Each structure stands twice: as structure tokens, then as C-alpha cells.
Coordinates of C-alpha atoms in Angstrom, one line a residue:
X1 CA 49.0 -24.0 15.4
X2 CA 47.2 -21.6 13.0
X3 CA 45.0 -24.4 11.9
X4 CA 44.2 -25.1 15.5
X5 CA 43.1 -21.5 16.1
X6 CA 46.1 -20.3 18.0
X7 CA 46.6 -16.5 17.7
X8 CA 49.7 -15.3 15.9
X9 CA 51.0 -13.6 19.1
X10 CA 51.6 -17.2 20.5
X11 CA 53.3 -18.4 17.3
X12 CA 55.6 -15.7 15.9
X13 CA 54.5 -12.8 18.1
X14 CA 55.6 -11.2 21.3
X15 CA 54.5 -13.9 23.8
X16 CA 57.2 -15.4 26.0
X17 CA 58.9 -18.7 25.0
X18 CA 57.0 -20.5 27.8
X19 CA 53.7 -19.1 26.6
X20 CA 54.4 -20.2 23.1
X21 CA 55.4 -23.7 24.4
X22 CA 52.1 -24.0 26.3
X23 CA 50.2 -23.0 23.1
X24 CA 52.1 -25.7 21.2
X25 CA 51.4 -28.3 23.9
X26 CA 47.7 -27.5 23.6
X27 CA 48.0 -28.2 19.9
X28 CA 50.0 -31.4 20.0
X29 CA 47.0 -33.7 20.9
X30 CA 45.3 -32.4 17.8
X31 CA 48.2 -33.5 15.6
X32 CA 47.4 -37.2 15.8
X33 CA 48.4 -38.8 12.5
X34 CA 50.5 -35.8 11.6
X35 CA 54.3 -36.4 11.7
X36 CA 54.6 -33.6 14.1
X37 CA 53.1 -35.9 16.7
X38 CA 55.8 -38.5 16.2
X39 CA 58.6 -35.9 15.9
X40 CA 57.6 -34.1 19.1
X41 CA 57.6 -37.3 21.2
X42 CA 60.8 -38.7 19.6
X43 CA 62.6 -35.5 20.5
X44 CA 61.3 -35.6 24.1
X45 CA 62.4 -39.2 24.4
X46 CA 65.8 -39.1 22.7
X47 CA 67.1 -35.8 24.2
X48 CA 65.4 -35.8 27.6
X49 CA 64.3 -39.3 28.3
X50 CA 60.7 -38.1 28.7
X51 CA 58.3 -40.9 27.8
X52 CA 55.0 -39.2 28.3
X53 CA 52.6 -37.6 25.9
X54 CA 52.7 -33.8 25.6
X55 CA 49.4 -32.0 26.2
X56 CA 48.0 -29.1 28.2
X57 CA 48.0 -31.4 31.3
X58 CA 51.7 -32.4 31.0
X59 CA 53.1 -29.2 29.5
X60 CA 54.1 -27.5 32.8
X61 CA 55.9 -30.5 34.1
X62 CA 57.7 -31.2 30.8
X63 CA 58.7 -27.6 30.6
X64 CA 60.2 -27.7 34.0
X65 CA 62.0 -31.0 33.3
X66 CA 63.5 -29.9 30.0
X67 CA 64.5 -26.5 31.4
X68 CA 66.3 -28.1 34.3
X69 CA 68.1 -30.6 32.2
X70 CA 69.3 -28.0 29.7
X71 CA 70.6 -25.8 32.5
X72 CA 72.4 -28.5 34.3
X73 CA 73.4 -30.9 31.5
X74 CA 74.6 -28.1 29.2
X75 CA 72.6 -29.4 26.2
X76 CA 74.1 -27.1 23.5
X77 CA 74.6 -27.3 19.8
X78 CA 77.8 -29.2 19.9
X79 CA 76.5 -31.5 22.6
X80 CA 73.5 -32.4 20.5
X81 CA 75.7 -33.1 17.5
X82 CA 77.8 -35.5 19.6
X83 CA 74.8 -37.1 21.3
X84 CA 73.2 -37.8 17.9
X85 CA 76.5 -39.2 16.5
X86 CA 76.5 -36.6 13.7
X87 CA 79.6 -36.8 11.5
X88 CA 79.0 -33.9 9.2
X89 CA 76.6 -31.0 9.2
X90 CA 76.0 -28.8 6.1
X91 CA 74.6 -25.3 6.7
X92 CA 72.9 -23.3 3.9
X93 CA 74.8 -20.1 3.0
X94 CA 74.5 -17.3 0.5
X95 CA 77.7 -16.6 -1.5
X96 CA 77.8 -13.2 0.1
X97 CA 77.8 -14.6 3.6
X98 CA 80.7 -14.4 6.0
X99 CA 82.3 -17.9 6.5
X100 CA 84.3 -17.0 9.7
X101 CA 82.2 -19.3 11.9
X102 CA 83.0 -22.2 9.6
X103 CA 86.7 -21.3 9.6
X104 CA 86.5 -21.3 13.4
X105 CA 84.9 -24.7 13.5
X106 CA 87.5 -26.1 11.1
X107 CA 90.4 -24.6 13.2
X108 CA 89.3 -25.4 16.8
X109 CA 89.5 -29.2 16.6
X110 CA 85.7 -29.9 16.7
X111 CA 85.3 -33.5 15.6
X112 CA 82.1 -32.9 13.7
X113 CA 82.5 -31.5 10.2
X114 CA 80.5 -28.2 9.8
X115 CA 80.5 -27.1 6.2
X116 CA 78.8 -24.4 4.2
X117 CA 76.5 -25.1 1.3
X118 CA 76.6 -22.7 -1.7
X119 CA 73.1 -21.2 -2.3
X120 CA 73.4 -18.6 -5.1
X121 CA 69.6 -18.1 -5.8
X122 CA 69.9 -14.4 -5.2
X123 CA 72.3 -14.0 -8.1
X124 CA 69.3 -14.0 -10.5
X125 CA 66.6 -12.7 -8.3
X126 CA 66.1 -9.6 -10.4
X127 CA 62.3 -9.3 -9.9
X128 CA 63.2 -6.8 -7.1
X129 CA 66.1 -4.8 -8.7
X130 CA 66.8 -2.8 -5.6
X131 CA 67.3 -5.9 -3.5
X132 CA 69.3 -7.5 -6.2
X133 CA 71.6 -4.6 -6.6
X134 CA 72.2 -4.5 -2.8
X135 CA 73.0 -8.2 -2.9
X136 CA 75.5 -7.6 -5.7
X137 CA 77.2 -4.9 -3.6
X138 CA 77.4 -7.3 -0.6
X139 CA 78.7 -10.1 -2.8
X140 CA 81.3 -7.8 -4.3
X141 CA 82.6 -6.7 -0.9
X142 CA 82.9 -10.3 0.3
X143 CA 84.7 -11.4 -2.9
X144 CA 86.7 -8.2 -3.2
X145 CA 85.4 -7.6 -6.7
X146 CA 83.7 -4.5 -8.1
X147 CA 80.7 -6.1 -9.7
X148 CA 80.2 -3.5 -12.5
X149 CA 80.1 -6.0 -15.4
X150 CA 78.6 -9.4 -16.0
X151 CA 82.0 -11.0 -16.1
X152 CA 82.7 -9.6 -12.6
X153 CA 79.5 -11.2 -11.3
X154 CA 80.6 -14.6 -12.6
X155 CA 84.1 -13.9 -11.2
X156 CA 82.7 -13.0 -7.7
X157 CA 80.6 -16.2 -7.7
X158 CA 83.7 -18.3 -8.6
X159 CA 85.8 -16.6 -5.9
X160 CA 83.2 -17.3 -3.3
X161 CA 82.9 -20.9 -4.6
X162 CA 86.7 -21.1 -3.9
X163 CA 86.2 -19.8 -0.4
X164 CA 83.4 -22.3 0.3
X165 CA 85.7 -25.1 -1.0
X166 CA 88.6 -23.9 1.2
X167 CA 86.5 -24.5 4.4
X168 CA 85.3 -27.9 3.3
X169 CA 82.1 -27.0 1.3
X170 CA 81.3 -29.6 -1.3
X171 CA 77.6 -28.9 -2.1
X172 CA 75.5 -26.3 -3.8
X173 CA 71.8 -25.9 -3.2
X174 CA 69.2 -24.3 -5.4
X175 CA 65.5 -23.7 -4.6
X176 CA 63.5 -23.1 -7.8
X177 CA 59.9 -23.3 -8.9
X178 CA 61.2 -25.3 -11.8
X179 CA 64.6 -25.8 -13.4
X180 CA 65.8 -22.9 -15.7
X181 CA 66.3 -23.9 -19.3
X182 CA 66.1 -20.6 -21.3
X183 CA 69.4 -20.6 -23.2
X184 CA 69.4 -17.0 -24.4
X185 CA 73.1 -17.0 -24.4
X186 CA 75.9 -14.9 -23.1
X187 CA 75.0 -11.8 -25.1
X188 CA 71.5 -11.8 -23.7
X189 CA 72.7 -12.4 -20.1
X190 CA 75.1 -9.5 -20.4
X191 CA 72.4 -7.2 -21.7
X192 CA 70.1 -8.2 -18.8
X193 CA 72.9 -7.5 -16.3
X194 CA 73.6 -4.1 -17.8
X195 CA 69.9 -3.3 -17.7
X196 CA 69.3 -4.2 -14.1
X197 CA 72.6 -3.3 -12.5
X198 CA 72.7 0.1 -10.8
X199 CA 69.1 0.9 -11.6
X200 CA 65.6 0.4 -10.1
X201 CA 63.9 -1.4 -13.0
X202 CA 60.1 -1.3 -12.8
X203 CA 59.2 -3.4 -15.8
X204 CA 60.3 -7.0 -15.5
X205 CA 59.9 -9.2 -18.5
X206 CA 58.9 -12.8 -17.8
X207 CA 61.9 -14.3 -19.6
X208 CA 64.5 -12.1 -17.9
X209 CA 65.1 -14.1 -14.8
X210 CA 65.0 -17.4 -16.7
X211 CA 67.7 -16.2 -19.1
X212 CA 69.9 -14.8 -16.4
X213 CA 69.2 -17.7 -14.1
X214 CA 70.0 -20.3 -16.8
X215 CA 73.4 -18.8 -17.4
X216 CA 74.2 -18.5 -13.7
X217 CA 73.1 -22.0 -13.0
X218 CA 75.2 -23.4 -15.8
X219 CA 78.2 -21.4 -14.5
X220 CA 77.7 -22.9 -11.0
X221 CA 77.2 -26.4 -12.5
X222 CA 80.5 -26.1 -14.3
X223 CA 82.2 -25.0 -11.1
X224 CA 80.7 -27.9 -9.2
X225 CA 81.8 -30.4 -11.8
X226 CA 85.3 -29.0 -11.9
X227 CA 85.7 -29.3 -8.1
X228 CA 83.8 -32.6 -7.6
X229 CA 80.9 -31.0 -5.8
X230 CA 77.3 -32.1 -5.6
X231 CA 74.5 -29.9 -6.9
X232 CA 71.1 -30.1 -5.2
X233 CA 68.0 -29.0 -7.0
X234 CA 64.9 -28.4 -4.8
X235 CA 62.1 -27.9 -7.2
X236 CA 58.4 -27.2 -7.0
X237 CA 57.1 -25.1 -4.1
X238 CA 54.8 -22.1 -4.4
X239 CA 55.9 -19.7 -1.7
X240 CA 54.4 -16.9 0.5
X241 CA 50.8 -17.6 -0.6
X242 CA 49.3 -15.4 2.2
X243 CA 50.0 -11.8 1.3
X244 CA 48.6 -10.5 4.5
X245 CA 50.9 -12.5 6.7
X246 CA 53.9 -11.8 4.4
X247 CA 53.2 -8.0 4.9
X248 CA 52.8 -8.4 8.6
X249 CA 55.5 -10.9 9.5
X250 CA 57.7 -11.4 6.5
X251 CA 58.5 -14.1 4.0
X252 CA 58.8 -17.8 4.8
X253 CA 56.5 -17.9 7.8
X254 CA 54.7 -21.2 6.9
X255 CA 52.5 -20.1 4.1
X256 CA 54.1 -22.1 1.4
X257 CA 52.6 -25.1 -0.4
X258 CA 53.1 -27.6 -3.2
X259 CA 53.2 -26.1 -6.6
X260 CA 52.0 -27.7 -9.8
X261 CA 54.7 -26.5 -12.2
X262 CA 55.7 -28.5 -15.3
X263 CA 59.1 -30.0 -14.5
X264 CA 60.1 -32.6 -17.0
X265 CA 61.2 -30.7 -20.1
X266 CA 63.1 -27.9 -18.4
X267 CA 64.8 -30.3 -16.0
X268 CA 65.8 -32.5 -18.9
X269 CA 67.1 -29.6 -20.9
X270 CA 69.2 -28.2 -18.1
X271 CA 70.8 -31.5 -17.1
X272 CA 71.4 -32.4 -20.8
X273 CA 73.1 -29.0 -21.4
X274 CA 75.6 -29.7 -18.7
X275 CA 76.1 -33.3 -19.6
X276 CA 76.7 -32.3 -23.3
X277 CA 79.7 -30.3 -22.1
X278 CA 80.9 -33.2 -19.9
X279 CA 80.2 -30.7 -17.0
X280 CA 77.3 -32.4 -15.2
X281 CA 78.2 -32.7 -11.5
X282 CA 76.9 -35.2 -9.1
X283 CA 73.3 -34.0 -8.7
X284 CA 70.4 -34.7 -6.3
X285 CA 66.8 -34.0 -7.5
X286 CA 64.2 -33.2 -4.8
X287 CA 60.6 -32.7 -5.8
X288 CA 57.9 -31.3 -3.5
X289 CA 55.0 -32.5 -5.6
X290 CA 54.5 -36.2 -5.3
X291 CA 53.0 -36.2 -8.8
X292 CA 56.6 -35.7 -10.0
X293 CA 58.0 -38.8 -8.3
X294 CA 58.2 -40.9 -11.5
X295 CA 59.3 -38.0 -13.5
X296 CA 62.3 -37.3 -11.2
X297 CA 63.2 -41.0 -10.7
X298 CA 63.3 -41.6 -14.5
X299 CA 65.1 -38.4 -15.2
X300 CA 67.9 -39.2 -12.8
X301 CA 68.5 -42.5 -14.6
X302 CA 69.0 -40.7 -17.9
X303 CA 72.2 -39.2 -16.9
X304 CA 74.1 -42.1 -15.3
X305 CA 77.5 -42.2 -17.0
X306 CA 79.4 -45.1 -15.4
X307 CA 81.6 -42.9 -13.3
X308 CA 79.8 -42.5 -10.0
X309 CA 77.3 -45.0 -8.6
X310 CA 74.0 -43.1 -8.4
X311 CA 75.6 -40.0 -10.0
X312 CA 72.2 -38.3 -10.4
X313 CA 70.0 -39.1 -7.4
X314 CA 66.3 -39.0 -6.9
X315 CA 66.4 -37.4 -3.5
X316 CA 64.5 -38.2 -0.3
X317 CA 61.0 -37.0 0.4
X318 CA 61.4 -33.3 1.1
X319 CA 59.3 -30.6 2.9
X320 CA 55.7 -31.8 2.6
X321 CA 56.9 -35.3 1.7
X322 CA 59.2 -36.0 4.6
X323 CA 56.6 -38.0 6.4
X324 CA 55.9 -41.7 6.4
X325 CA 53.6 -41.8 3.4
X326 CA 55.7 -39.4 1.3
X327 CA 58.9 -41.3 2.2
X328 CA 57.3 -44.6 1.2
X329 CA 56.1 -43.1 -2.1
X330 CA 59.7 -41.9 -2.8
X331 CA 61.3 -45.2 -1.8
X332 CA 58.8 -47.2 -3.9
X333 CA 59.3 -45.0 -7.0
X334 CA 63.1 -45.2 -6.7
X335 CA 62.9 -49.0 -6.1
X336 CA 60.7 -49.5 -9.2
X337 CA 62.7 -47.3 -11.5
X338 CA 66.2 -47.1 -10.2
X339 CA 68.6 -48.5 -7.6
X340 CA 67.4 -48.2 -4.0
X341 CA 70.8 -49.7 -3.0
X342 CA 72.6 -46.5 -4.2
X343 CA 70.3 -44.1 -2.5
X344 CA 72.0 -41.5 -0.2
X345 CA 69.1 -41.4 2.1
X346 CA 67.4 -38.8 4.3
X347 CA 67.9 -35.1 4.2
X348 CA 66.9 -33.0 7.2
X349 CA 66.6 -29.3 6.5
X350 CA 64.3 -28.4 9.3
X351 CA 66.7 -25.7 10.7
X352 CA 66.3 -27.1 14.2
X353 CA 69.1 -28.8 16.2
X354 CA 66.4 -31.0 17.9
X355 CA 65.3 -32.4 14.5
X356 CA 67.8 -35.3 14.2
X357 CA 65.2 -37.9 15.3
X358 CA 63.7 -37.3 11.9
X359 CA 66.6 -39.5 10.6
X360 CA 65.4 -42.2 13.0
X361 CA 61.8 -41.6 11.7
X362 CA 63.2 -42.2 8.2
X363 CA 65.1 -45.3 9.2
X364 CA 62.1 -46.8 10.9
X365 CA 60.0 -46.1 7.8
X366 CA 62.6 -47.6 5.5
X367 CA 63.1 -50.7 7.7
X368 CA 59.3 -51.2 8.1
X369 CA 58.9 -51.1 4.4
X370 CA 61.7 -53.6 3.7
X371 CA 60.6 -55.8 6.6
X372 CA 57.1 -56.1 5.2
X373 CA 58.7 -57.1 1.8
X374 CA 60.7 -59.8 3.6
X375 CA 57.6 -61.1 5.5
X376 CA 55.6 -61.3 2.2
X377 CA 58.4 -63.0 0.4
X378 CA 59.1 -60.2 -2.1
X379 CA 62.6 -59.9 -0.8
X380 CA 64.9 -62.6 0.6
X381 CA 65.3 -62.9 4.4
X382 CA 69.0 -62.3 4.0
X383 CA 70.0 -60.0 6.8
X384 CA 73.5 -59.5 5.4
X385 CA 72.2 -58.5 2.0
X386 CA 69.2 -56.4 3.1
X387 CA 70.9 -55.1 6.3
X388 CA 73.9 -54.1 4.4
X389 CA 71.8 -52.1 2.0
X390 CA 70.1 -50.4 4.9
X391 CA 73.4 -49.4 6.4
X392 CA 74.5 -48.0 3.1
X393 CA 71.4 -46.0 2.6
X394 CA 71.5 -44.6 6.1
X395 CA 75.2 -43.6 6.1
X396 CA 77.8 -45.2 3.9
X397 CA 76.3 -44.1 0.5
X398 CA 76.2 -40.4 1.6
X399 CA 79.7 -40.6 3.0
X400 CA 81.1 -41.9 -0.3
X401 CA 79.0 -39.7 -2.5
X402 CA 79.3 -36.3 -0.9
X403 CA 83.1 -36.6 -0.1
X404 CA 83.0 -34.5 3.0
X405 CA 86.3 -34.5 4.8
X406 CA 84.9 -35.3 8.3
X407 CA 82.2 -37.9 7.6

């Protein structure tokens, strides 16, 4: 919408929801060949049965139709999950977050599993020591631990890991520029904790977050391996590029892009350190830079150990790559360098309950690619063989791999 010249008031500002929708509708015709065009119309079709193109001309009618259906049909979060045949939904949660909503879902008989995902990135976000200290205080209250030593920080993280596990959580998630692999050791990590805890440190040394982050990530990796969890590493974005918008609106408002960080050496070192301890959990590697496709696909294969099919996964096209071309690049790289048949398939992290048709978009892309291979004779026209692989990629592999109770 910004690229289309829409003012910020109609995007994140004070305009009414209908005004914002009308501004979006005027933008949609300009999104031809962008996946937003496909996603928008898939959502209208799948949720509301509306099979017309959204534009300024149709916007008012479509607004009225959808508003009427939502008020009479009762299209709510649980209804959407049922309608889309979702078996399990994993939210993203900080270790300091309250899990009472997950406890309620687990206790009230809802047939869809709703599970928290452990996202401890703030544990080593010491570049803003005031925010980090406030987070430590919040974590301590949630874990009932006075975090006044480095050991207490690790204990609090473990206790919250226990709490996540108790309500069905089986995944951790980590968003990093590149993987940490600065093994300064326990003494250095303790020193850094003591330096930053309880003070407003102004001078941040470049290696500080990497040393602390490496130690914390190793700690979480060990916890994951001990409890049979899956660790997800989302690597590569450069965030909040527009300082003006960050000041005016806040972080994470759509001004992120693909970073060009070196990935191979640190990712190898981190995975190898856990593997050397026999503490490498099931791990999914997601890259945001397509230049890293072959790096990640070959790195995943290095740490197969004969225990779990596809133990270290080259994850689906993510963020800027969750469109047809990006998905095809990922599928082709995995096919050429690993086992597509063991792939756990699409990840949707759009934070929108209306985004489930993106899984359909993935399935269509996958099947179109495989169908073209069959037509050209590259793959056999064996529908049991190829169709079975498709079913596994789209559901069964993830079910077996993630081990979520209701899936």
C-alpha cells in the first residue's frame, strides 16, 4: 500500500477499518503477479464464497457481503480453524508470557490443538540494557525465580520450558540475523550477565550479545533435545530499515528486507557443537535470502544421524520467499540435495486467521511442479507413489516429526 502511494493514515493510522479496506481494495488491482493478489482472492473464495475480483468498483459490495456473513454466520477464530480442517496451531510466545489462554484451550475440550512455541530471543537482547533488565524481571515473576545470577536466568528459562511443555508446546523458535557461534564459555557469559544485570550499560561491545546468545541458545538446544522438541532457526532478515517509520509507528511495521549475512560457518559451528554433545534436537532451518538455499539444504544433510527421518530440515520458503517462485526454488534445492519425500512442508506465520489458504497456495505450487515433472517424464506417472509423497509433505510428515498431541 505504501508502494502504491497510500497515506499511512489508511494503513496503520487512525482511519476506520472500512476506510482502510477501501484503500486496500484500490491497491489490489496493482498487485498483479504479486502473491497478495492470489492470497486475497483465495481468502474471499474459501471463506465467503465470493468469486469476483476485488477493486474499487467491487469493494463496497464485497465489504457488505463479508460483514453480513461474519455477523450472521459467526465466523470466529475457532470456526475458521474448524472450517480449514486445522489439527494443530502453534502460537509464538516469549518465555515470560502468560500461558493461561493455552491452558484454557487445553482444558475446555477444543478439538484443535493450540500450543505455545518457545521464543527466547529477548534473553540475550542486551543491546538495550534497560529493556533487557525489564524483561528479566518479567521472566523472573513468571518463573517465580529471582534472576540475580546467571544460573538463575538459565533456571528461569528451564522452568518456563517446563511450563510450555506442560501445555503441549513442542517447538522453540529463534529469529536471528545469523546463527550465534561465539563460544566464549560459561565464565564469559557470567561476566556479561553481571555487567548488564541491574544497570543501564551504555557501551555495548560487538561480541557481547554473540557470547551470551551462544550460551543461551546452546542451553535451549539441550532442553529441546532432552524433551524431544523441535528447534526452528529463522535466519537472515535485516529489520526496521526505515528509522523514521520506526520512530513514528514502532518496530516491525513492514520495513524489513532480506539481509546478506554470512551464514554457513556459524550455522555449521552451532549445529556441530550441539551434535558433538549428542544434544542436537530436531531442527528446521529457514533462510530468508534465496542465495542461501544450497547452503541450508546441504547443511541440513550434514547432521542426519539415522534416528529421525529428516532430523535436520531445510524449511519451507519463508517471509519474502513464501510465494510461487520462492517455494519452487526451495523445493528444487531440497529435491536436488536432500529428500523431498521427508519434507515437513509449509509454514504459515502470517499472524492472520484468514491466511490458511496460503497452505492451498503451497499445495498448488508443489503439485504443479511435480505434475510438470510427470508430464515431461522426469518422474513416473505413479499416482500412489507421487500422490503418497504429496500427502506426506502436506500433512503426515509434519504430524510424525513435530509430535504434537492433537495433530
